[in-house]
Amino acid sequence: MERIYQYILQEHLQHDRQMVFLAGPRQVGKTTISRTAASLTQQLIYLNWDYEEDQQLILAGPQAILNHYHLLVPQALRPILIFDEIHKLKRWRNYLKGFYDKYTELMHFIVTGSAKLDIYRRSGDSLMGRYFPYRVHPLSVAELKRTIPADGDIQLPQPLATDLFTALIQFGGFPEPFTRQNKPFYQRWNKLRSEQLFQLDIRELTRIHELAQMQLLASILKRQAGELINYSSLAKLVRVSADTIQVWINTLQSFYYCFEIKPWRKNITRSLIKQPKIYLWNWADGEDIGARHENMIASHLLKAVHLWEDRGLGEYGLYFLRDKEKREVDFLVTKNNRPWFLVEVKSQDTHSVSENLYYFQKQTQALHAFQVVIGMPYREIDCFEYHTPIIVPALTFLSQLV
């Protein structure tokens, strides 16, 4: 299956010297995407930290890798060296820094991982300026229609077959279960993925020992997708402190189990101050169908925001709106720190626009306001031509993103 990230990866390797960092959840397709770079070189080298033979070669140092693959002889098409899961190596960033600084003229570097790759970007980063990150997301409506991104952020709509849209809701956007579209296979795949997350990734890379309680927290968050996070309430259910809950949720985010969306406060009278909402990377894990619909839209919006930023189109953000009178709109997308468009999600058409869309569009001065309906048939309209709040099919709206 062709992915939009293949085009972005190849574009990067043809024009930029920095290392490529592909980060995202397990089984989202990072390794497959990285291997498509073979079309740009005569020598593609793949080293996976989880393979004992590769691990020994990595530990032997850059010179050992260069000698093993005869990389000290310059080539017309530069070799491409892929490091998979190298974040499990102690001081992996310093390892890459030394390797890259000394040998960047001889080869391209691709680094992939299911955790940790961007955790340290907030503070001092020894790799600053040496890599560009690309956050790999599950499949989306727009990606199922086109794998070459538009020059800008918004694209013209394209229809997607209804059965593919239904499969995306039911099985999620991870490539293998989406392609198989088989419920027993999905259940086995999802169980194995959960075991790998807790028994391999989190056990190996953190100092958290209470994995059973952490798994309990994850199962509770699954049922609370789309709700405000109440740390005290979760602490009572899991029988740990509220501070521990916060640390564990941050850890689950680092390993791409879930993500937070924070409230937008600027220009909002009596806005909600702190509490974020939680969503799952695998929206098919959601048990309530209405919450799953909202989660799927949240995931599509987060993918768009990340990809627009990673391609250098500007600064984008994803928020929600809620005030102390409990007026709420599901999502606000910002562009260069200004409100751009609002999204309210509905499973079925109610034939009337939510009053909260009107209220918060006036408060934020957002350019667009959409009531996005999951069960509404596709319509051939450009949603972004309208500035007043409108009702739009999810199939149309999502096809205009990425």
Coordinates of C-alpha atoms in Angstrom, one line a residue:
M1 CA 0.0 0.0 0.0
E2 CA 1.4 3.3 -1.0
R3 CA 1.6 6.0 1.7
I4 CA 1.8 9.8 1.5
Y5 CA 5.0 9.5 3.7
Q6 CA 6.9 7.8 0.9
Y7 CA 6.6 10.9 -1.3
I8 CA 7.6 13.1 1.6
L9 CA 10.6 10.9 2.5
Q10 CA 11.8 10.8 -1.1
E11 CA 11.4 14.5 -1.5
H12 CA 13.5 15.0 1.7
L13 CA 16.3 12.7 0.5
Q14 CA 16.5 14.4 -2.8
H15 CA 16.7 18.0 -1.4
D16 CA 17.8 18.0 2.2
R17 CA 21.0 16.8 4.0
Q18 CA 19.5 16.4 7.5
M19 CA 18.7 13.0 9.0
V20 CA 15.1 11.8 8.6
F21 CA 13.4 10.9 11.9
L22 CA 10.3 8.8 11.3
A23 CA 8.4 8.5 14.6
G24 CA 5.0 7.0 15.3
P25 CA 3.2 4.1 16.9
R26 CA 4.1 0.4 16.5
Q27 CA 2.9 -1.1 13.2
V28 CA 1.9 2.2 11.6
G29 CA 4.3 1.4 8.7
K30 CA 7.5 3.3 9.5
T31 CA 9.9 0.5 8.5
T32 CA 8.0 -0.2 5.3
I33 CA 8.0 3.5 4.4
S34 CA 11.7 3.8 5.1
R35 CA 12.5 0.8 2.9
T36 CA 10.9 2.5 -0.1
A37 CA 13.9 4.8 -0.2
A38 CA 15.6 1.9 -2.0
S39 CA 14.5 3.5 -5.3
L40 CA 16.9 6.4 -4.7
T41 CA 20.1 4.4 -4.1
Q42 CA 22.0 1.3 -5.1
Q43 CA 22.7 0.5 -1.5
L44 CA 20.1 0.5 1.2
I45 CA 21.3 -0.7 4.6
Y46 CA 18.8 -1.6 7.4
L47 CA 20.0 -2.1 10.9
N48 CA 17.4 -3.0 13.6
W49 CA 18.5 -2.8 17.3
D50 CA 16.1 -5.6 18.1
Y51 CA 18.1 -8.0 15.9
E52 CA 21.0 -9.4 17.8
E53 CA 23.4 -9.4 14.9
D54 CA 22.6 -5.8 14.0
Q55 CA 22.8 -4.8 17.6
Q56 CA 26.4 -6.1 17.9
L57 CA 27.4 -4.2 14.7
I58 CA 25.9 -1.0 16.0
L59 CA 27.7 -1.4 19.4
A60 CA 31.0 -2.0 17.5
G61 CA 30.7 1.6 16.4
P62 CA 30.4 3.6 13.1
Q63 CA 33.7 2.5 11.8
A64 CA 32.6 -1.2 12.0
I65 CA 29.5 -0.4 10.1
L66 CA 31.4 1.5 7.4
N67 CA 33.9 -1.3 7.0
H68 CA 31.2 -4.0 7.0
Y69 CA 29.3 -2.4 4.2
H70 CA 32.2 -0.8 2.3
L71 CA 30.8 2.7 2.8
L72 CA 34.1 4.6 2.7
V73 CA 34.2 4.5 -1.1
P74 CA 32.0 7.5 -2.4
Q75 CA 29.2 6.5 -4.7
A76 CA 27.3 8.5 -7.3
L77 CA 24.0 7.7 -5.5
R78 CA 24.6 8.1 -1.8
P79 CA 23.9 4.9 0.3
I80 CA 21.0 5.2 2.7
L81 CA 21.5 3.9 6.2
I82 CA 18.4 3.1 8.3
F83 CA 18.5 2.7 12.0
D84 CA 15.4 1.1 13.5
E85 CA 14.6 1.3 17.2
I86 CA 18.0 2.7 17.9
H87 CA 16.5 4.8 20.7
K88 CA 17.0 1.7 22.9
L89 CA 20.7 2.3 22.8
K90 CA 22.1 4.2 25.7
R91 CA 23.3 7.7 24.6
W92 CA 21.8 7.0 21.2
R93 CA 21.6 10.7 20.3
N94 CA 25.4 11.2 20.9
Y95 CA 26.0 8.1 18.8
L96 CA 24.1 9.5 15.9
K97 CA 25.6 13.0 16.3
G98 CA 29.1 11.6 16.0
F99 CA 28.2 9.3 13.1
Y100 CA 26.3 12.0 11.2
D101 CA 28.9 14.8 11.7
K102 CA 31.7 12.7 10.4
Y103 CA 30.1 10.9 7.5
T104 CA 27.1 12.9 6.3
E105 CA 28.9 13.5 3.0
L106 CA 29.0 9.8 2.3
M107 CA 25.4 8.7 3.0
H108 CA 21.8 9.6 4.0
F109 CA 20.5 8.6 7.5
I110 CA 17.0 7.5 8.3
V111 CA 16.1 6.9 12.0
T112 CA 12.8 5.2 12.9
G113 CA 11.2 4.4 16.3
S114 CA 8.0 3.8 18.1
A115 CA 9.0 5.9 21.1
K116 CA 11.4 8.5 22.5
L117 CA 12.5 10.1 19.2
D118 CA 11.1 13.6 20.0
I119 CA 10.9 13.4 23.8
Y120 CA 13.9 15.6 24.3
R121 CA 13.1 18.3 21.7
R122 CA 11.8 20.6 24.4
S123 CA 15.2 21.0 26.1
G124 CA 18.8 20.9 25.1
D125 CA 19.1 18.7 22.0
S126 CA 22.5 17.5 20.9
L127 CA 21.0 16.7 17.4
M128 CA 19.6 20.2 16.9
G129 CA 19.8 21.2 13.2
R130 CA 20.9 17.7 12.2
Y131 CA 17.5 16.1 11.6
F132 CA 14.0 16.8 10.5
P133 CA 11.2 14.9 12.2
Y134 CA 8.2 13.4 10.4
R135 CA 5.4 12.0 12.6
V136 CA 3.8 9.0 10.9
H137 CA 0.0 8.5 11.5
P138 CA -2.5 5.8 10.6
L139 CA -4.3 5.9 7.2
S140 CA -6.9 8.7 6.7
V141 CA -9.7 9.5 4.3
A142 CA -7.5 11.8 2.3
E143 CA -4.5 9.5 2.2
L144 CA -6.7 6.7 0.8
K145 CA -7.5 9.0 -2.1
R146 CA -4.1 10.6 -2.8
T147 CA -0.5 10.0 -1.7
I148 CA 1.0 13.1 -3.2
P149 CA 0.4 16.1 -0.9
A150 CA -1.0 19.4 -2.1
D151 CA 1.4 22.4 -2.3
G152 CA -0.6 24.0 0.5
D153 CA -2.6 22.7 3.5
I154 CA -6.1 22.3 2.1
Q155 CA -7.0 20.2 -0.9
L156 CA -10.0 20.0 -3.1
P157 CA -12.5 17.2 -2.0
Q158 CA -12.5 13.7 -3.6
P159 CA -15.1 11.0 -3.0
L160 CA -14.1 7.9 -1.1
A161 CA -16.1 4.7 -1.4
T162 CA -18.6 4.3 1.6
D163 CA -17.4 0.8 2.4
L164 CA -13.8 2.0 2.8
F165 CA -15.0 4.8 5.1
T166 CA -17.0 2.2 7.2
A167 CA -13.9 0.0 7.4
L168 CA -11.8 3.0 8.5
I169 CA -14.3 3.6 11.4
Q170 CA -14.5 -0.1 12.3
F171 CA -10.9 -1.3 12.0
G172 CA -9.0 2.0 12.4
G173 CA -6.2 3.3 10.1
F174 CA -3.3 1.0 11.0
P175 CA -2.5 -0.6 7.6
E176 CA -2.6 -4.3 8.3
P177 CA -6.0 -4.5 10.1
F178 CA -7.5 -2.0 7.7
T179 CA -6.4 -4.0 4.7
R180 CA -7.5 -7.3 6.2
Q181 CA -10.9 -6.0 7.4
N182 CA -11.5 -9.1 9.5
K183 CA -12.8 -8.8 13.1
P184 CA -11.0 -11.9 14.6
F185 CA -7.8 -10.8 13.0
Y186 CA -8.2 -7.3 14.4
Q187 CA -8.8 -8.7 17.9
R188 CA -5.7 -10.8 17.8
W189 CA -3.6 -8.0 16.2
N190 CA -4.8 -5.5 18.8
K191 CA -4.1 -7.8 21.7
L192 CA -0.5 -8.5 20.5
R193 CA 0.1 -4.8 20.0
S194 CA -1.0 -4.1 23.5
E195 CA 1.3 -6.8 24.9
Q196 CA 4.2 -5.4 22.9
L197 CA 3.5 -1.9 24.2
F198 CA 3.5 -2.8 27.9
Q199 CA 5.7 -6.0 28.1
L200 CA 8.4 -4.8 25.7
D201 CA 8.5 -1.1 25.0
I202 CA 7.4 0.4 28.4
R203 CA 9.1 -2.3 30.4
E204 CA 12.4 -1.8 28.5
L205 CA 12.5 1.9 28.3
T206 CA 11.1 3.2 31.5
R207 CA 11.5 2.6 35.2
I208 CA 7.8 1.9 35.7
H209 CA 7.3 -1.4 37.5
E210 CA 3.5 -1.3 38.2
L211 CA 2.7 -2.4 34.7
A212 CA -0.6 -4.1 35.7
Q213 CA -1.9 -0.9 37.2
M214 CA -0.7 1.1 34.2
Q215 CA -2.6 -1.3 31.9
L216 CA -5.6 -0.7 34.1
L217 CA -5.2 3.0 33.5
A218 CA -4.9 2.4 29.7
S219 CA -8.2 0.4 29.7
I220 CA -10.0 3.2 31.6
L221 CA -8.7 5.8 29.2
K222 CA -10.0 3.7 26.4
R223 CA -13.5 4.0 27.9
Q224 CA -13.0 7.8 28.5
A225 CA -11.8 8.8 25.1
G226 CA -13.0 12.3 24.3
E227 CA -13.6 13.2 27.9
L228 CA -11.8 15.6 30.2
I229 CA -9.0 14.1 32.2
N230 CA -9.7 14.0 35.9
Y231 CA -6.4 13.0 37.5
S232 CA -7.9 12.7 41.0
S233 CA -10.7 10.4 39.8
L234 CA -8.3 8.2 37.9
A235 CA -5.9 8.1 40.9
K236 CA -8.7 6.6 43.0
L237 CA -9.7 4.0 40.4
V238 CA -6.1 2.9 39.8
R239 CA -5.0 3.3 43.5
V240 CA -2.0 5.5 42.9
S241 CA -1.4 9.2 43.4
A242 CA -2.6 11.9 41.0
D243 CA 1.0 12.8 40.2
T244 CA 1.7 9.2 39.2
I245 CA -1.4 9.2 36.9
Q246 CA 0.0 12.3 35.2
V247 CA 3.4 10.7 34.7
W248 CA 1.9 7.5 33.4
I249 CA -0.4 9.4 30.9
N250 CA 2.7 11.3 29.7
T251 CA 4.4 7.9 29.2
L252 CA 1.5 6.5 27.3
Q253 CA 1.6 9.5 25.0
S254 CA 5.3 9.1 24.5
F255 CA 4.6 5.5 23.2
Y256 CA 1.7 6.7 21.0
Y257 CA -1.1 5.0 22.9
C258 CA -3.0 8.2 23.4
F259 CA -2.8 12.0 22.9
E260 CA -4.0 15.0 24.7
I261 CA -5.9 18.0 23.4
K262 CA -5.8 21.2 25.5
P263 CA -8.4 23.9 25.8
W264 CA -7.9 27.2 23.9
R265 CA -8.2 30.1 26.2
K266 CA -7.4 33.3 24.3
N267 CA -10.4 35.6 23.8
I268 CA -12.7 33.1 25.5
T269 CA -14.8 34.6 28.3
R270 CA -14.7 32.3 31.4
S271 CA -12.8 29.6 29.5
L272 CA -11.8 26.3 31.0
I273 CA -8.3 26.7 32.3
K274 CA -6.3 23.5 32.5
Q275 CA -8.0 20.2 32.0
P276 CA -7.1 18.5 28.7
K277 CA -9.2 15.8 26.8
I278 CA -7.7 12.4 26.0
Y279 CA -7.9 10.5 22.7
L280 CA -6.5 7.2 21.4
W281 CA -4.1 6.8 18.5
N282 CA -6.1 3.6 17.5
W283 CA -9.6 5.1 17.4
A284 CA -11.1 1.6 16.6
D285 CA -10.3 0.7 20.2
G286 CA -13.0 3.1 21.4
E287 CA -16.1 1.2 22.7
D288 CA -18.8 3.8 22.4
I289 CA -19.6 4.5 18.7
G290 CA -20.2 8.3 19.3
A291 CA -16.8 8.6 21.1
R292 CA -15.2 6.6 18.3
H293 CA -16.5 9.0 15.7
E294 CA -15.2 12.0 17.6
N295 CA -11.8 10.2 18.2
M296 CA -11.5 9.5 14.5
I297 CA -12.0 13.1 13.6
A298 CA -9.5 14.1 16.3
S299 CA -7.0 11.7 14.8
H300 CA -7.5 13.1 11.3
L301 CA -7.0 16.7 12.6
L302 CA -3.9 15.8 14.5
K303 CA -2.4 14.1 11.5
A304 CA -3.1 17.1 9.4
V305 CA -1.6 19.5 12.0
H306 CA 1.5 17.3 12.3
L307 CA 2.0 16.8 8.6
W308 CA 1.5 20.5 7.8
E309 CA 4.1 21.4 10.4
D310 CA 6.5 18.7 9.4
R311 CA 6.4 19.9 5.8
G312 CA 7.2 23.5 6.9
L313 CA 3.9 25.0 5.9
G314 CA 3.5 27.0 9.2
E315 CA 2.7 26.6 12.8
Y316 CA -0.5 24.7 13.5
G317 CA -2.3 23.6 16.7
L318 CA -5.2 21.5 17.8
Y319 CA -7.4 22.5 20.7
F320 CA -11.0 22.3 22.0
L321 CA -13.2 25.0 23.4
R322 CA -15.2 24.9 26.6
D323 CA -16.2 27.6 29.1
K324 CA -17.4 27.5 32.7
E325 CA -21.0 27.5 31.4
K326 CA -20.2 24.1 29.8
R327 CA -20.6 25.5 26.3
E328 CA -18.3 23.4 24.1
V329 CA -17.0 22.9 20.6
D330 CA -15.1 19.7 19.9
F331 CA -12.1 21.1 18.1
L332 CA -10.3 24.3 17.1
V333 CA -7.4 24.2 14.6
T334 CA -5.1 27.2 14.7
K335 CA -2.7 28.5 12.0
N336 CA 0.3 30.6 13.0
N337 CA -1.3 31.0 16.5
R338 CA -4.6 32.3 15.2
P339 CA -7.9 30.5 15.2
W340 CA -8.5 29.0 11.7
F341 CA -11.5 26.7 11.9
L342 CA -13.9 25.1 14.4
V343 CA -15.2 21.5 14.2
E344 CA -18.2 20.0 16.0
V345 CA -18.7 16.3 15.4
K346 CA -22.1 14.6 15.0
S347 CA -22.9 11.0 14.2
Q348 CA -26.0 11.9 12.3
D349 CA -27.4 15.0 10.7
T350 CA -29.5 17.1 13.1
H351 CA -30.5 19.5 10.3
S352 CA -29.5 22.5 12.5
V353 CA -26.1 24.0 13.3
S354 CA -25.0 23.9 17.0
E355 CA -25.5 27.2 18.7
N356 CA -22.1 26.8 20.2
L357 CA -20.4 27.0 16.8
Y358 CA -22.0 30.4 16.3
Y359 CA -21.0 31.5 19.8
F360 CA -17.4 30.4 19.7
Q361 CA -16.8 31.5 16.1
K362 CA -17.8 35.0 17.2
Q363 CA -15.5 34.7 20.3
T364 CA -12.5 33.4 18.4
Q365 CA -13.0 35.1 15.0
A366 CA -12.2 31.7 13.4
L367 CA -12.5 31.9 9.6
H368 CA -14.6 28.7 9.3
A369 CA -16.9 26.7 11.5
F370 CA -18.0 23.1 10.5
Q371 CA -20.6 20.7 11.9
V372 CA -19.1 17.5 10.6
V373 CA -21.5 14.6 10.2
I374 CA -20.3 11.1 10.0
G375 CA -23.4 9.5 8.5
M376 CA -24.0 12.1 5.8
P377 CA -23.3 11.2 2.2
Y378 CA -20.4 12.8 0.3
R379 CA -21.1 16.1 -1.4
E380 CA -19.0 17.8 -4.1
I381 CA -18.3 21.1 -2.2
D382 CA -15.3 22.9 -1.0
C383 CA -15.9 23.3 2.7
F384 CA -13.3 26.0 3.0
E385 CA -15.2 28.4 0.6
Y386 CA -17.7 29.1 3.4
H387 CA -17.2 31.4 6.4
T388 CA -20.6 31.1 8.1
P389 CA -21.1 27.9 10.2
I390 CA -22.2 25.0 7.9
I391 CA -23.1 21.3 8.1
V392 CA -20.7 19.2 6.0
P393 CA -20.3 15.4 5.4
A394 CA -17.3 13.9 7.2
L395 CA -16.4 12.2 3.9
T396 CA -16.1 15.6 2.2
F397 CA -14.4 17.5 5.0
L398 CA -11.8 14.8 5.8
S399 CA -10.9 14.4 2.1
Q400 CA -9.7 18.0 2.1
L401 CA -7.1 17.4 4.8
V402 CA -4.2 14.9 4.5

